[in-house]
Amino acid sequence: MAKKSKILVIGGTGYFGEFIVKASADASHPTFALVRVSTVSNPENLRASRALE
C-alpha cells in the first residue's frame, strides 16, 4: 500500500478549507487544519474539524 501524504490546510474552517479538509480526510490522508483561535471558539465554524474526528 502506498504511503499517504500528510496534508496541512491553512484556513481549514473557511469556505474552501472546509471542502479541502473533507476531501483529504475522505481520501484517508493524515489531515491537519490550521485555524485562528477565535474561529475555534465559535461552534458554527467547526464543521470542517468534524471531518477529522
GROMACS .gro file of N, CA and C in nm:
model
  159
    1MET      N    1   0.084  -0.118   0.000
    1MET     CA    2   0.000   0.000   0.000
    1MET      C    3   0.088   0.124   0.000
    2ALA      N    4   0.055   0.221  -0.081
    2ALA     CA    5   0.134   0.344  -0.092
    2ALA      C    6   0.115   0.431   0.033
    3LYS      N    7   0.222   0.498   0.070
    3LYS     CA    8   0.217   0.587   0.185
    3LYS      C    9   0.138   0.713   0.148
    4LYS      N   10   0.045   0.753   0.234
    4LYS     CA   11  -0.037   0.871   0.210
    4LYS      C   12   0.039   0.997   0.250
    5SER      N   13   0.023   1.103   0.174
    5SER     CA   14   0.085   1.231   0.205
    5SER      C   15   0.014   1.296   0.323
    6LYS      N   16   0.090   1.367   0.405
    6LYS     CA   17   0.031   1.446   0.513
    6LYS      C   18  -0.016   1.577   0.452
    7ILE      N   19  -0.135   1.621   0.490
    7ILE     CA   20  -0.195   1.741   0.434
    7ILE      C   21  -0.217   1.843   0.546
    8LEU      N   22  -0.170   1.966   0.524
    8LEU     CA   23  -0.196   2.078   0.614
    8LEU      C   24  -0.282   2.177   0.539
    9VAL      N   25  -0.398   2.208   0.594
    9VAL     CA   26  -0.489   2.306   0.533
    9VAL      C   27  -0.487   2.430   0.620
   10ILE      N   28  -0.436   2.539   0.565
   10ILE     CA   29  -0.435   2.667   0.636
   10ILE      C   30  -0.569   2.733   0.608
   11GLY      N   31  -0.642   2.765   0.714
   11GLY     CA   32  -0.777   2.818   0.698
   11GLY      C   33  -0.877   2.705   0.683
   12GLY      N   34  -0.860   2.601   0.761
   12GLY     CA   35  -0.941   2.481   0.749
   12GLY      C   36  -1.089   2.498   0.776
   13THR      N   37  -1.130   2.607   0.840
   13THR     CA   38  -1.272   2.629   0.865
   13THR      C   39  -1.330   2.733   0.770
   14GLY      N   40  -1.251   2.781   0.676
   14GLY     CA   41  -1.300   2.879   0.579
   14GLY      C   42  -1.383   2.815   0.470
   15TYR      N   43  -1.427   2.896   0.375
   15TYR     CA   44  -1.517   2.848   0.269
   15TYR      C   45  -1.454   2.734   0.190
   16PHE      N   46  -1.336   2.754   0.136
   16PHE     CA   47  -1.270   2.648   0.058
   16PHE      C   48  -1.207   2.543   0.148
   17GLY      N   49  -1.152   2.587   0.261
   17GLY     CA   50  -1.084   2.496   0.352
   17GLY      C   51  -1.172   2.383   0.399
   18GLU      N   52  -1.298   2.413   0.423
   18GLU     CA   53  -1.392   2.311   0.469
   18GLU      C   54  -1.400   2.195   0.370
   19PHE      N   55  -1.408   2.226   0.241
   19PHE     CA   56  -1.417   2.123   0.138
   19PHE      C   57  -1.285   2.048   0.120
   20ILE      N   58  -1.174   2.121   0.132
   20ILE     CA   59  -1.043   2.058   0.117
   20ILE      C   60  -1.016   1.961   0.231
   21VAL      N   61  -1.048   2.002   0.353
   21VAL     CA   62  -1.030   1.914   0.470
   21VAL      C   63  -1.113   1.787   0.454
   22LYS      N   64  -1.238   1.802   0.413
   22LYS     CA   65  -1.325   1.685   0.397
   22LYS      C   66  -1.272   1.591   0.289
   23ALA      N   67  -1.232   1.646   0.175
   23ALA     CA   68  -1.182   1.563   0.065
   23ALA      C   69  -1.055   1.490   0.105
   24SER      N   70  -0.967   1.559   0.176
   24SER     CA   71  -0.842   1.498   0.219
   24SER      C   72  -0.867   1.386   0.320
   25ALA      N   73  -0.954   1.411   0.415
   25ALA     CA   74  -0.987   1.309   0.515
   25ALA      C   75  -1.058   1.190   0.450
   26ASP      N   76  -1.147   1.217   0.356
   26ASP     CA   77  -1.217   1.109   0.285
   26ASP      C   78  -1.120   1.021   0.206
   27ALA      N   79  -1.009   1.081   0.161
   27ALA     CA   80  -0.907   1.006   0.086
   27ALA      C   81  -0.808   0.938   0.180
   28SER      N   82  -0.834   0.942   0.310
   28SER     CA   83  -0.752   0.878   0.413
   28SER      C   84  -0.613   0.936   0.428
   29HIS      N   85  -0.596   1.062   0.390
   29HIS     CA   86  -0.468   1.130   0.414
   29HIS      C   87  -0.466   1.178   0.559
   30PRO      N   88  -0.350   1.172   0.626
   30PRO     CA   89  -0.339   1.237   0.757
   30PRO      C   90  -0.358   1.387   0.735
   31THR      N   91  -0.464   1.444   0.791
   31THR     CA   92  -0.504   1.582   0.760
   31THR      C   93  -0.501   1.668   0.885
   32PHE      N   94  -0.442   1.785   0.873
   32PHE     CA   95  -0.431   1.881   0.982
   32PHE      C   96  -0.485   2.014   0.933
   33ALA      N   97  -0.563   2.082   1.017
   33ALA     CA   98  -0.620   2.211   0.982
   33ALA      C   99  -0.566   2.317   1.076
   34LEU      N  100  -0.513   2.424   1.020
   34LEU     CA  101  -0.464   2.537   1.098
   34LEU      C  102  -0.574   2.643   1.096
   35VAL      N  103  -0.621   2.681   1.215
   35VAL     CA  104  -0.728   2.779   1.226
   35VAL      C  105  -0.694   2.882   1.332
   36ARG      N  106  -0.760   2.998   1.325
   36ARG     CA  107  -0.742   3.101   1.427
   36ARG      C  108  -0.814   3.058   1.555
   37VAL      N  109  -0.763   3.101   1.669
   37VAL     CA  110  -0.825   3.068   1.797
   37VAL      C  111  -0.967   3.121   1.802
   38SER      N  112  -0.991   3.240   1.751
   38SER     CA  113  -1.126   3.297   1.753
   38SER      C  114  -1.224   3.214   1.671
   39THR      N  115  -1.175   3.145   1.570
   39THR     CA  116  -1.261   3.060   1.487
   39THR      C  117  -1.305   2.937   1.565
   40VAL      N  118  -1.216   2.879   1.641
   40VAL     CA  119  -1.247   2.757   1.716
   40VAL      C  120  -1.349   2.784   1.826
   41SER      N  121  -1.350   2.905   1.880
   41SER     CA  122  -1.443   2.936   1.988
   41SER      C  123  -1.587   2.950   1.939
   42ASN      N  124  -1.607   2.957   1.807
   42ASN     CA  125  -1.741   2.969   1.751
   42ASN      C  126  -1.785   2.833   1.696
   43PRO      N  127  -1.881   2.766   1.760
   43PRO     CA  128  -1.921   2.631   1.718
   43PRO      C  129  -1.968   2.622   1.572
   44GLU      N  130  -2.023   2.729   1.517
   44GLU     CA  131  -2.069   2.727   1.378
   44GLU      C  132  -1.954   2.705   1.280
   45ASN      N  133  -1.833   2.739   1.320
   45ASN     CA  134  -1.717   2.728   1.231
   45ASN      C  135  -1.646   2.594   1.243
   46LEU      N  136  -1.698   2.503   1.318
   46LEU     CA  137  -1.628   2.377   1.342
   46LEU      C  138  -1.671   2.263   1.249
   47ARG      N  139  -1.749   2.291   1.147
   47ARG     CA  140  -1.795   2.184   1.056
   47ARG      C  141  -1.677   2.110   0.996
   48ALA      N  142  -1.574   2.183   0.952
   48ALA     CA  143  -1.460   2.118   0.886
   48ALA      C  144  -1.385   2.029   0.983
   49SER      N  145  -1.373   2.071   1.108
   49SER     CA  146  -1.299   1.989   1.204
   49SER      C  147  -1.373   1.859   1.236
   50ARG      N  148  -1.502   1.856   1.219
   50ARG     CA  149  -1.578   1.733   1.242
   50ARG      C  150  -1.535   1.624   1.145
   51ALA      N  151  -1.490   1.661   1.026
   51ALA     CA  152  -1.446   1.562   0.928
   51ALA      C  153  -1.319   1.491   0.974
   52LEU      N  154  -1.245   1.552   1.064
   52LEU     CA  155  -1.119   1.494   1.111
   52LEU      C  156  -1.140   1.397   1.227
   53GLU      N  157  -1.256   1.396   1.286
   53GLU     CA  158  -1.280   1.308   1.402
   53GLU      C  159  -1.302   1.165   1.360
   0.00000   0.00000   0.00000
